[in-house]
Amino acid sequence: MPSSGAGLIRYFEEEGQGIKVQPKHMLYFIIGFIIFEVALRLIGPSIFGF
Amino acid sequence: MAKQSLVKAMENPEKPRSKIYALQPLLRRLPEISVPKRHITFKEKFIWTGVALIIYFVLTQIPLYGTPAEYKVNDFFGQLRYVFASQAGSLMELGIGPIVTAGIILQLLVGSKVINLDLSDTDDRAVFTGSQKFVAILMAVFEGSMLILAPSGVAGVPRYGVGLGSSAGLFILFQLVLGAAIVIFLDEIVSKYGFGSGVSLFIAGGVCMTIFWQAIGPVSGVIPTFAGNLAAGESFVTSFFATGPSNMMSLVATILVFFIVVYAESVRVEIPVAYGKYGGIRGKYPIKLLYTSNIPVILALTVFANLRIVSYVTGATWLVDYTSPPSSLAIAMANPLQTVIYSLLLISLAIGFAWLWLQMTGMGPRDIAKQLDDSGMLIPGFRKDIRVMEQVLRKYIITTAIVGGAFVGIISAGADIMGALGSGTGILLTVGIIHSLYEQIAREQVSEMFPAVRKIIGE
């Protein structure tokens, strides 16, 4: 249930049944993705051809 | 967990499980941010919130890989992008759209009992949360595909310059979906480890950045342009109302909307309450005019943004005209019919969503009466009966929610017509969000300084 504590929409504050991931591990993944995107600009065209 | 659910089902055999439980094996494989096992300090919350916001800003600056070199992606959502926290052509193109859309769909399905979930039950709530994430990913795939198929404005050229069937098109879709998934996880991090929610934070962050650049940006900022025109010898009035996307009038409109919303945030009805014990200590239960805050407008505009996407698929492009906010007074006056229909649609939807939000989030008269009764309070002059309290509260809460919903709808439409910087709706949402965040941060600070308060507020 989305709660509206302090008038803000909150969607994912409840504990679900999924695979638990620590926030810092998620942070490393996102930073890795950002680096991957930047690297694509340098080496992407020669690998993918677009 | 599965064993516990089985035991529970055996103990309570009469309660049929919803069909949505069929998704459970899939939902168990979806990653989710773990709930903190200890109290998160004020400083840690501050850091997590800041980190999430910085990452969001970085992602808005990374263009999608796969579009042809030197290709400029058009702004599909127009003024609605502020509500979606979306940045055209970037990894954050979909913004919070998939999350909010999934939320609306599931709330409507649960509210209308198409999906039979009891949200006071822990297991049902966990399935609801997981399903919401799953539907958000599906929405990201749908919205992403539609954005790739959407026209660019140049005949025969799709919006990103490549088709959905090409390798580059599929790669763009992959990035859009992954970008949306990252927004979900950032929202989850902020909700569990930070202040407020990521959804609200990203809307406010995006609008603040836009206002900042539109006001003082060195190239086309309103203030530098105004000063430049004055220095070039133009009259004050001509410089003030200079033609262009925004002028000093936009800045005045921005400040005006800011003060109206701040004032509206403080308007409230106070219902006298008294403790049944402790000699009947008296107090007041406040019901704010903006009882459901700016949430009805966020939900209404999310519907508009999705209608815009659907309109390109079905070819009903006239829908775009009636679901796009006018960006200035001149545009509104040139298209009066569209402006009136847009405003009426927005206000009606905002009222509808304000009512729906009450029912779905435990803010309705029955829930509040129960909360007051559980904490031993009563309304002086009325019998201490939960049904009587509900009747008294119903009169105020339903009226306030509907008037509040209409009010935010009117302010949103009115501010857009005045051409406020960062869009009128953007300002409305941002002021409301910052006000709510401030209240929450102040509460957190008190509970940090006086740990006993944490027990009282149930943390």
Short mmCIF file of C-alpha atoms in Angstrom, two decimals:
data_model
loop_
_atom_site.label_atom_id
_atom_site.label_comp_id
_atom_site.label_asym_id
_atom_site.label_seq_id
_atom_site.Cartn_x
_atom_site.Cartn_y
_atom_site.Cartn_z
CA MET A 1 0.00 0.00 0.00
CA PRO A 2 1.51 3.36 -0.92
CA SER A 3 1.57 5.46 2.19
CA SER A 4 1.49 9.24 2.12
CA GLY A 5 3.53 10.01 5.19
CA ALA A 6 4.10 13.77 5.36
CA GLY A 7 2.31 14.22 2.03
CA LEU A 8 4.95 12.36 0.01
CA ILE A 9 4.26 9.37 -2.20
CA ARG A 10 6.05 6.29 -0.91
CA TYR A 11 5.90 3.11 -2.92
CA PHE A 12 8.61 0.73 -1.78
CA GLU A 13 9.06 1.16 1.96
CA GLU A 14 7.48 -2.19 2.87
CA GLU A 15 9.59 -5.33 3.10
CA GLY A 16 8.75 -7.58 0.14
CA GLN A 17 9.68 -11.19 -0.64
CA GLY A 18 12.41 -10.52 -3.21
CA ILE A 19 16.17 -11.09 -3.11
CA LYS A 20 17.57 -8.73 -0.47
CA VAL A 21 20.30 -6.35 -1.63
CA GLN A 22 22.24 -3.99 0.61
CA PRO A 23 21.93 -0.34 -0.51
CA LYS A 24 25.70 0.04 -0.89
CA HIS A 25 25.81 -2.99 -3.21
CA MET A 26 23.07 -1.41 -5.33
CA LEU A 27 25.09 1.80 -5.33
CA TYR A 28 28.17 -0.06 -6.67
CA PHE A 29 25.99 -1.58 -9.42
CA ILE A 30 24.62 1.83 -10.46
CA ILE A 31 28.10 3.40 -10.48
CA GLY A 32 29.30 0.43 -12.57
CA PHE A 33 26.44 1.05 -15.01
CA ILE A 34 27.38 4.75 -15.28
CA ILE A 35 31.02 3.80 -16.03
CA PHE A 36 29.78 1.25 -18.61
CA GLU A 37 27.70 3.95 -20.33
CA VAL A 38 30.66 6.35 -20.46
CA ALA A 39 32.95 3.58 -21.77
CA LEU A 40 30.40 2.76 -24.50
CA ARG A 41 30.98 6.18 -26.01
CA LEU A 42 34.68 5.38 -26.37
CA ILE A 43 34.65 1.75 -27.46
CA GLY A 44 30.99 1.09 -28.36
CA PRO A 45 31.09 1.99 -32.07
CA SER A 46 34.00 -0.36 -32.76
CA ILE A 47 32.25 -3.24 -30.91
CA PHE A 48 28.59 -2.82 -31.91
CA GLY A 49 28.96 -0.86 -35.11
CA PHE A 50 26.44 1.81 -34.04
CA MET B 1 8.31 -17.31 4.48
CA ALA B 2 6.55 -19.93 2.31
CA LYS B 3 6.18 -22.22 5.34
CA GLN B 4 4.75 -19.38 7.42
CA SER B 5 2.25 -18.54 4.65
CA LEU B 6 1.20 -22.20 4.44
CA VAL B 7 0.71 -22.40 8.22
CA LYS B 8 -1.28 -19.17 8.12
CA ALA B 9 -3.45 -20.42 5.27
CA MET B 10 -4.14 -23.63 7.23
CA GLU B 11 -5.04 -21.63 10.33
CA ASN B 12 -7.34 -19.37 8.32
CA PRO B 13 -8.79 -21.67 5.63
CA GLU B 14 -11.85 -19.54 4.86
CA LYS B 15 -9.81 -16.69 3.41
CA PRO B 16 -9.20 -17.40 -0.31
CA ARG B 17 -5.84 -16.27 -1.63
CA SER B 18 -5.80 -13.75 -4.44
CA LYS B 19 -4.91 -15.00 -7.93
CA ILE B 20 -2.04 -12.53 -7.96
CA TYR B 21 -0.21 -14.96 -5.64
CA ALA B 22 0.53 -16.92 -8.85
CA LEU B 23 3.21 -14.26 -9.47
CA GLN B 24 4.90 -15.06 -6.17
CA PRO B 25 7.68 -17.32 -7.59
CA LEU B 26 8.63 -14.47 -9.92
CA LEU B 27 8.34 -11.77 -7.26
CA ARG B 28 10.74 -13.73 -5.02
CA ARG B 29 13.41 -13.36 -7.73
CA LEU B 30 13.10 -9.59 -8.00
CA PRO B 31 15.88 -7.77 -6.14
CA GLU B 32 14.85 -5.37 -3.38
CA ILE B 33 16.72 -3.12 -0.99
CA SER B 34 16.89 -4.73 2.45
CA VAL B 35 15.06 -3.02 5.30
CA PRO B 36 17.54 -1.52 7.82
CA LYS B 37 17.94 -3.73 10.88
CA ARG B 38 18.99 -0.83 13.11
CA HIS B 39 18.07 2.81 13.58
CA ILE B 40 19.46 4.93 10.73
CA THR B 41 20.95 8.11 12.15
CA PHE B 42 20.02 11.58 10.91
CA LYS B 43 23.48 11.97 9.32
CA GLU B 44 23.24 8.64 7.48
CA LYS B 45 19.76 9.52 6.17
CA PHE B 46 21.11 12.83 4.98
CA ILE B 47 24.00 11.14 3.15
CA TRP B 48 21.80 8.46 1.49
CA THR B 49 19.29 11.09 0.32
CA GLY B 50 22.09 13.28 -1.08
CA VAL B 51 23.81 10.34 -2.81
CA ALA B 52 20.53 9.23 -4.44
CA LEU B 53 19.85 12.77 -5.67
CA ILE B 54 23.38 13.19 -7.07
CA ILE B 55 23.15 9.84 -8.89
CA TYR B 56 19.78 10.87 -10.33
CA PHE B 57 21.30 14.14 -11.60
CA VAL B 58 24.28 12.30 -13.12
CA LEU B 59 21.93 9.87 -14.91
CA THR B 60 19.91 12.78 -16.36
CA GLN B 61 23.11 14.00 -18.01
CA ILE B 62 24.03 10.70 -19.72
CA PRO B 63 22.53 10.47 -23.22
CA LEU B 64 21.13 7.15 -24.39
CA TYR B 65 23.73 5.24 -26.40
CA GLY B 66 22.55 4.16 -29.84
CA THR B 67 21.10 7.36 -31.27
CA PRO B 68 22.94 8.57 -34.39
CA ALA B 69 25.83 11.03 -33.76
CA GLU B 70 24.77 14.70 -33.53
CA TYR B 71 21.10 13.59 -33.38
CA LYS B 72 18.86 15.74 -31.16
CA VAL B 73 16.02 13.77 -29.50
CA ASN B 74 12.82 15.84 -29.28
CA ASP B 75 11.09 16.59 -25.97
CA PHE B 76 8.23 14.08 -25.99
CA PHE B 77 6.57 14.93 -22.66
CA GLY B 78 6.81 18.73 -22.94
CA GLN B 79 5.73 20.44 -19.69
CA LEU B 80 4.74 17.04 -18.25
CA ARG B 81 8.41 16.04 -18.00
CA TYR B 82 8.68 17.91 -14.70
CA VAL B 83 6.11 15.61 -13.12
CA PHE B 84 7.84 12.56 -14.57
CA ALA B 85 11.26 13.85 -13.40
CA SER B 86 12.24 13.04 -16.97
CA GLN B 87 15.09 14.34 -19.11
CA ALA B 88 14.61 13.94 -22.87
CA GLY B 89 17.13 11.63 -24.57
CA SER B 90 18.86 10.63 -21.32
CA LEU B 91 18.90 7.44 -19.27
CA MET B 92 16.23 9.17 -17.14
CA GLU B 93 13.83 9.68 -20.05
CA LEU B 94 11.13 7.57 -18.36
CA GLY B 95 11.81 9.10 -14.94
CA ILE B 96 9.30 8.10 -12.27
CA GLY B 97 6.55 7.46 -14.85
CA PRO B 98 6.59 3.64 -14.67
CA ILE B 99 6.52 3.62 -10.83
CA VAL B 100 3.60 6.04 -10.50
CA THR B 101 1.66 4.42 -13.37
CA ALA B 102 2.12 0.95 -11.84
CA GLY B 103 0.97 2.35 -8.49
CA ILE B 104 -2.21 3.80 -10.01
CA ILE B 105 -3.03 0.58 -11.90
CA LEU B 106 -2.59 -1.65 -8.86
CA GLN B 107 -4.41 0.72 -6.51
CA LEU B 108 -7.38 0.80 -8.88
CA LEU B 109 -7.35 -3.00 -9.26
CA VAL B 110 -7.16 -3.56 -5.50
CA GLY B 111 -9.65 -0.78 -4.73
CA SER B 112 -12.19 -2.21 -7.18
CA LYS B 113 -11.58 -5.75 -5.76
CA VAL B 114 -10.49 -7.09 -9.15
CA ILE B 115 -7.37 -8.13 -7.24
CA ASN B 116 -8.52 -9.36 -3.87
CA LEU B 117 -5.79 -8.28 -1.44
CA ASP B 118 -6.22 -7.26 2.18
CA LEU B 119 -3.57 -4.57 2.64
CA SER B 120 -3.70 -4.88 6.42
CA ASP B 121 -2.31 -8.42 6.02
CA THR B 122 1.51 -8.65 5.96
CA ASP B 123 1.69 -11.34 3.24
CA ASP B 124 -0.82 -9.57 0.99
CA ARG B 125 1.07 -6.32 1.43
CA ALA B 126 4.38 -7.96 0.48
CA VAL B 127 2.77 -9.41 -2.67
CA PHE B 128 1.29 -5.98 -3.46
CA THR B 129 4.71 -4.28 -3.13
CA GLY B 130 6.41 -6.94 -5.29
CA SER B 131 3.63 -6.78 -7.92
CA GLN B 132 3.97 -3.00 -8.02
CA LYS B 133 7.65 -3.38 -8.87
CA PHE B 134 6.91 -6.03 -11.50
CA VAL B 135 4.19 -3.90 -13.15
CA ALA B 136 6.54 -0.88 -13.05
CA ILE B 137 9.12 -2.86 -15.09
CA LEU B 138 6.39 -3.92 -17.55
CA MET B 139 5.30 -0.28 -17.84
CA ALA B 140 8.93 0.73 -18.49
CA VAL B 141 9.09 -1.81 -21.38
CA PHE B 142 5.76 -0.50 -22.76
CA GLU B 143 6.54 3.21 -22.37
CA GLY B 144 10.12 2.72 -23.64
CA SER B 145 8.91 0.87 -26.75
CA MET B 146 6.32 3.57 -27.46
CA LEU B 147 8.91 6.33 -27.10
CA ILE B 148 11.14 4.57 -29.65
CA LEU B 149 8.19 4.14 -32.02
CA ALA B 150 7.02 7.75 -31.55
CA PRO B 151 7.57 10.16 -34.44
CA SER B 152 10.42 12.66 -34.38
CA GLY B 153 8.57 15.35 -36.31
CA VAL B 154 10.51 14.56 -39.49
CA ALA B 155 8.51 12.26 -41.81
CA GLY B 156 9.65 8.64 -41.68
CA VAL B 157 12.23 9.22 -38.93
CA PRO B 158 11.48 7.65 -35.54
CA ARG B 159 12.09 9.68 -32.39
CA TYR B 160 15.58 8.33 -31.59
CA GLY B 161 16.59 8.19 -35.24
CA VAL B 162 16.57 4.36 -35.17
CA GLY B 163 13.71 1.84 -35.34
CA LEU B 164 12.66 -0.54 -32.57
CA GLY B 165 13.56 -3.53 -34.75
CA SER B 166 17.21 -2.48 -35.12
CA SER B 167 20.02 -3.50 -32.76
CA ALA B 168 20.48 0.14 -31.75
CA GLY B 169 16.71 0.47 -31.05
CA LEU B 170 16.71 -2.63 -28.84
CA PHE B 171 19.79 -1.36 -27.04
CA ILE B 172 18.04 1.97 -26.38
CA LEU B 173 15.04 0.06 -24.98
CA PHE B 174 17.38 -1.95 -22.72
CA GLN B 175 18.90 1.29 -21.37
CA LEU B 176 15.47 2.89 -20.83
CA VAL B 177 14.22 -0.14 -18.87
CA LEU B 178 17.42 -0.38 -16.83
CA GLY B 179 17.22 3.38 -16.16
CA ALA B 180 13.64 2.94 -14.89
CA ALA B 181 14.74 0.00 -12.72
CA ILE B 182 17.52 2.16 -11.24
CA VAL B 183 14.94 4.84 -10.37
CA ILE B 184 12.90 2.15 -8.57
CA PHE B 185 15.95 1.10 -6.52
CA LEU B 186 16.98 4.69 -5.79
CA ASP B 187 13.41 5.37 -4.61
CA GLU B 188 13.60 2.27 -2.42
CA ILE B 189 16.95 3.40 -0.95
CA VAL B 190 15.56 6.87 -0.13
CA SER B 191 12.31 5.45 1.32
CA LYS B 192 14.15 2.97 3.57
CA TYR B 193 17.43 4.76 4.36
CA GLY B 194 16.79 8.46 3.65
CA PHE B 195 14.26 11.25 4.04
CA GLY B 196 10.88 11.17 2.30
CA SER B 197 10.72 9.25 -0.95
CA GLY B 198 12.81 9.13 -4.10
CA VAL B 199 9.80 9.81 -6.32
CA SER B 200 9.13 13.14 -4.59
CA LEU B 201 12.81 13.96 -4.26
CA PHE B 202 13.51 13.53 -7.97
CA ILE B 203 10.51 15.68 -8.98
CA ALA B 204 11.65 18.48 -6.65
CA GLY B 205 15.32 18.10 -7.66
CA GLY B 206 14.54 18.28 -11.39
CA VAL B 207 12.29 21.34 -11.02
CA CYS B 208 14.76 23.17 -8.76
CA MET B 209 17.55 22.61 -11.28
CA THR B 210 15.33 23.88 -14.13
CA ILE B 211 14.25 27.01 -12.21
CA PHE B 212 17.87 27.71 -11.31
CA TRP B 213 19.04 27.56 -14.94
CA GLN B 214 16.00 29.36 -16.37
CA ALA B 215 16.40 32.15 -13.81
CA ILE B 216 20.15 32.75 -13.77
CA GLY B 217 21.59 30.65 -16.62
CA PRO B 218 24.27 32.83 -18.26
CA VAL B 219 23.09 32.19 -21.86
CA SER B 220 19.28 32.46 -21.73
CA GLY B 221 18.51 33.00 -18.03
CA VAL B 222 15.64 35.42 -17.33
CA ILE B 223 17.61 37.72 -14.98
CA PRO B 224 20.78 38.06 -17.17
CA THR B 225 18.58 38.61 -20.27
CA PHE B 226 16.53 41.28 -18.46
CA ALA B 227 19.69 43.02 -17.24
CA GLY B 228 21.24 42.79 -20.72
CA ASN B 229 18.15 44.34 -22.35
CA LEU B 230 18.12 47.20 -19.82
CA ALA B 231 21.83 47.82 -20.40
CA ALA B 232 21.19 47.89 -24.17
CA GLY B 233 18.82 50.81 -23.61
CA GLU B 234 15.43 49.06 -23.85
CA SER B 235 12.62 50.34 -21.62
CA PHE B 236 11.84 48.58 -18.33
CA VAL B 237 8.38 47.42 -19.50
CA THR B 238 9.68 46.03 -22.82
CA SER B 239 12.52 44.21 -21.07
CA PHE B 240 10.17 42.91 -18.37
CA PHE B 241 7.74 41.35 -20.87
CA ALA B 242 10.41 40.44 -23.45
CA THR B 243 9.25 37.84 -25.99
CA GLY B 244 10.75 34.39 -25.69
CA PRO B 245 10.13 31.18 -23.79
CA SER B 246 10.24 33.01 -20.45
CA ASN B 247 10.62 36.56 -19.16
CA MET B 248 10.57 38.44 -15.85
CA MET B 249 6.79 37.90 -15.70
CA SER B 250 7.55 34.15 -15.48
CA LEU B 251 9.80 34.84 -12.50
CA VAL B 252 7.05 36.86 -10.80
CA ALA B 253 4.56 34.03 -11.50
CA THR B 254 7.03 31.55 -9.97
CA ILE B 255 7.34 33.61 -6.79
CA LEU B 256 3.55 34.12 -6.63
CA VAL B 257 2.83 30.39 -6.93
CA PHE B 258 5.49 29.74 -4.29
CA PHE B 259 3.75 32.02 -1.75
CA ILE B 260 0.23 30.78 -2.57
CA VAL B 261 1.29 27.16 -2.00
CA VAL B 262 3.21 27.97 1.20
CA TYR B 263 0.11 29.79 2.52
CA ALA B 264 -2.22 26.96 1.45
CA GLU B 265 0.01 24.47 3.28
CA SER B 266 -0.79 26.26 6.54
CA VAL B 267 -4.60 26.41 6.06
CA ARG B 268 -6.27 23.80 8.25
CA VAL B 269 -9.42 22.90 10.14
CA GLU B 270 -8.74 21.98 13.77
CA ILE B 271 -11.08 19.49 15.39
CA PRO B 272 -11.05 19.64 19.20
CA VAL B 273 -10.16 16.32 20.82
CA ALA B 274 -9.74 15.25 24.43
CA TYR B 275 -8.17 12.30 26.20
CA GLY B 276 -10.66 9.97 27.85
CA LYS B 277 -8.14 9.62 30.71
CA TYR B 278 -5.68 11.99 32.42
CA GLY B 279 -8.45 14.42 33.44
CA GLY B 280 -9.56 14.91 29.85
CA ILE B 281 -6.51 16.81 28.57
CA ARG B 282 -7.64 18.75 25.50
CA GLY B 283 -5.93 19.06 22.15
CA LYS B 284 -6.63 19.67 18.48
CA TYR B 285 -6.57 17.32 15.52
CA PRO B 286 -5.57 19.33 12.41
CA ILE B 287 -7.00 18.53 8.98
CA LYS B 288 -5.03 20.43 6.36
CA LEU B 289 -6.68 22.01 3.31
CA LEU B 290 -4.07 20.15 1.26
CA TYR B 291 -5.03 16.93 3.06
CA THR B 292 -3.73 14.73 0.27
CA SER B 293 -1.00 17.27 -0.55
CA ASN B 294 -0.09 17.60 -4.24
CA ILE B 295 -0.38 13.85 -4.84
CA PRO B 296 -3.68 14.13 -6.84
CA VAL B 297 -1.94 16.38 -9.39
CA ILE B 298 1.02 13.97 -9.73
CA LEU B 299 -1.40 11.10 -10.38
CA ALA B 300 -3.60 13.13 -12.77
CA LEU B 301 -0.63 14.29 -14.84
CA THR B 302 0.77 10.76 -14.94
CA VAL B 303 -2.52 9.73 -16.56
CA PHE B 304 -2.10 12.61 -19.05
CA ALA B 305 1.46 11.56 -19.89
CA ASN B 306 0.34 7.97 -20.51
CA LEU B 307 -2.56 9.21 -22.66
CA ARG B 308 -0.01 11.13 -24.69
CA ILE B 309 1.99 7.92 -25.22
CA VAL B 310 -1.15 5.98 -26.16
CA SER B 311 -2.27 8.74 -28.53
CA TYR B 312 0.79 8.11 -30.72
CA VAL B 313 0.06 4.39 -30.87
CA THR B 314 -3.62 4.81 -31.72
CA GLY B 315 -3.13 7.83 -33.96
CA ALA B 316 -5.48 9.92 -31.79
CA THR B 317 -3.06 12.83 -31.67
CA TRP B 318 -5.89 15.26 -30.79
CA LEU B 319 -5.60 13.81 -27.28
CA VAL B 320 -2.23 15.56 -26.96
CA ASP B 321 -3.87 18.98 -27.37
CA TYR B 322 -6.26 18.44 -24.48
CA THR B 323 -3.76 16.82 -22.12
CA SER B 324 -0.89 19.30 -22.53
CA PRO B 325 -0.61 22.24 -20.15
CA PRO B 326 -0.35 25.64 -21.87
CA SER B 327 3.15 26.98 -21.24
CA SER B 328 2.33 30.71 -21.26
CA LEU B 329 -0.54 33.22 -21.07
CA ALA B 330 -0.15 34.00 -24.81
CA ILE B 331 -0.50 30.29 -25.76
CA ALA B 332 -3.50 29.88 -23.41
CA MET B 333 -5.27 32.90 -24.93
CA ALA B 334 -4.57 31.73 -28.48
CA ASN B 335 -6.16 28.32 -27.69
CA PRO B 336 -9.01 29.06 -25.24
CA LEU B 337 -10.98 25.84 -25.85
CA GLN B 338 -7.96 23.62 -25.29
CA THR B 339 -7.01 25.58 -22.16
CA VAL B 340 -10.53 25.26 -20.68
CA ILE B 341 -10.84 21.54 -21.47
CA TYR B 342 -7.33 20.84 -20.14
CA SER B 343 -8.08 22.74 -16.91
CA LEU B 344 -11.45 21.03 -16.37
CA LEU B 345 -9.95 17.59 -17.03
CA LEU B 346 -7.08 18.25 -14.63
CA ILE B 347 -9.34 19.59 -11.84
CA SER B 348 -11.83 16.68 -12.20
CA LEU B 349 -9.07 14.07 -12.16
CA ALA B 350 -7.38 15.77 -9.19
CA ILE B 351 -10.65 15.60 -7.21
CA GLY B 352 -11.12 11.95 -8.19
CA PHE B 353 -7.57 11.00 -7.19
CA ALA B 354 -7.82 12.95 -3.90
CA TRP B 355 -10.85 10.82 -2.97
CA LEU B 356 -9.17 7.61 -4.17
CA TRP B 357 -5.98 8.39 -2.25
CA LEU B 358 -8.01 8.78 0.97
CA GLN B 359 -9.51 5.33 0.55
CA MET B 360 -6.22 3.65 -0.37
CA THR B 361 -3.78 5.04 2.14
CA GLY B 362 -5.51 4.82 5.49
CA MET B 363 -6.32 8.55 5.59
CA GLY B 364 -10.12 8.17 5.41
CA PRO B 365 -12.55 9.07 8.23
CA ARG B 366 -12.90 5.44 9.41
CA ASP B 367 -9.10 5.00 9.68
CA ILE B 368 -8.59 8.30 11.50
CA ALA B 369 -11.51 7.56 13.89
CA LYS B 370 -9.92 4.21 14.67
CA GLN B 371 -6.51 5.81 15.27
CA LEU B 372 -8.02 8.39 17.63
CA ASP B 373 -10.04 5.71 19.44
CA ASP B 374 -6.96 3.46 19.78
CA SER B 375 -5.01 6.31 21.36
CA GLY B 376 -7.83 6.90 23.87
CA MET B 377 -9.09 10.17 22.38
CA LEU B 378 -12.65 11.40 21.89
CA ILE B 379 -14.34 14.45 20.40
CA PRO B 380 -15.81 16.56 23.23
CA GLY B 381 -19.60 16.82 23.06
CA PHE B 382 -19.97 13.48 21.23
CA ARG B 383 -20.42 9.95 22.51
CA LYS B 384 -17.18 7.91 22.74
CA ASP B 385 -18.12 5.63 19.91
CA ILE B 386 -15.94 4.98 16.87
CA ARG B 387 -18.97 5.25 14.51
CA VAL B 388 -19.95 8.66 15.92
CA MET B 389 -16.36 9.88 15.58
CA GLU B 390 -16.27 8.60 12.01
CA GLN B 391 -19.44 10.54 11.18
CA VAL B 392 -18.04 13.78 12.61
CA LEU B 393 -14.68 13.29 10.86
CA ARG B 394 -16.34 12.30 7.56
CA LYS B 395 -17.95 15.74 7.30
CA TYR B 396 -14.53 17.45 7.50
CA ILE B 397 -12.16 14.95 5.86
CA ILE B 398 -14.15 14.20 2.70
CA THR B 399 -14.94 17.90 2.18
CA THR B 400 -11.34 18.96 2.82
CA ALA B 401 -9.92 16.28 0.52
CA ILE B 402 -12.25 17.21 -2.33
CA VAL B 403 -11.76 20.98 -1.91
CA GLY B 404 -7.99 20.41 -1.52
CA GLY B 405 -7.90 18.24 -4.69
CA ALA B 406 -9.78 20.93 -6.64
CA PHE B 407 -7.51 23.62 -5.19
CA VAL B 408 -4.25 21.95 -6.28
CA GLY B 409 -5.82 21.29 -9.70
CA ILE B 410 -6.76 24.98 -10.09
CA ILE B 411 -3.36 26.21 -8.88
CA SER B 412 -1.58 23.78 -11.19
CA ALA B 413 -3.56 24.80 -14.28
CA GLY B 414 -3.48 28.51 -13.35
CA ALA B 415 0.27 28.54 -12.75
CA ASP B 416 0.94 26.84 -16.08
CA ILE B 417 -1.16 29.47 -17.86
CA MET B 418 0.89 32.21 -16.15
CA GLY B 419 4.04 30.56 -17.54
CA ALA B 420 5.94 30.11 -14.26
CA LEU B 421 9.56 28.92 -14.57
CA GLY B 422 9.96 25.15 -14.30
CA SER B 423 6.20 24.97 -15.16
CA GLY B 424 3.46 26.05 -12.72
CA THR B 425 2.73 22.45 -11.84
CA GLY B 426 6.42 21.85 -11.22
CA ILE B 427 6.52 24.72 -8.71
CA LEU B 428 3.33 23.52 -7.01
CA LEU B 429 4.77 20.02 -6.61
CA THR B 430 8.19 21.23 -5.55
CA VAL B 431 6.97 23.64 -2.87
CA GLY B 432 4.64 20.97 -1.47
CA ILE B 433 7.40 18.35 -1.51
CA ILE B 434 10.00 20.63 0.11
CA HIS B 435 7.47 21.67 2.76
CA SER B 436 6.66 18.01 3.51
CA LEU B 437 10.36 17.09 3.52
CA TYR B 438 11.09 19.96 5.91
CA GLU B 439 8.39 18.71 8.30
CA GLN B 440 9.79 15.19 8.16
CA ILE B 441 13.40 16.31 8.64
CA ALA B 442 12.35 18.49 11.61
CA ARG B 443 10.59 15.47 13.17
CA GLU B 444 13.63 13.25 12.57
CA GLN B 445 15.89 15.84 14.16
CA VAL B 446 13.73 15.96 17.29
CA SER B 447 13.70 12.17 17.54
CA GLU B 448 17.49 12.17 17.09
CA MET B 449 17.99 14.69 19.89
CA PHE B 450 15.45 13.06 22.21
CA PRO B 451 15.56 9.26 21.65
CA ALA B 452 12.50 8.82 23.91
CA VAL B 453 10.41 10.58 21.23
CA ARG B 454 11.22 7.69 18.84
CA LYS B 455 9.23 5.35 21.08
CA ILE B 456 6.27 7.75 21.17
CA ILE B 457 6.11 8.09 17.37
CA GLY B 458 6.52 4.33 17.05
CA GLU B 459 9.90 4.14 15.33
#
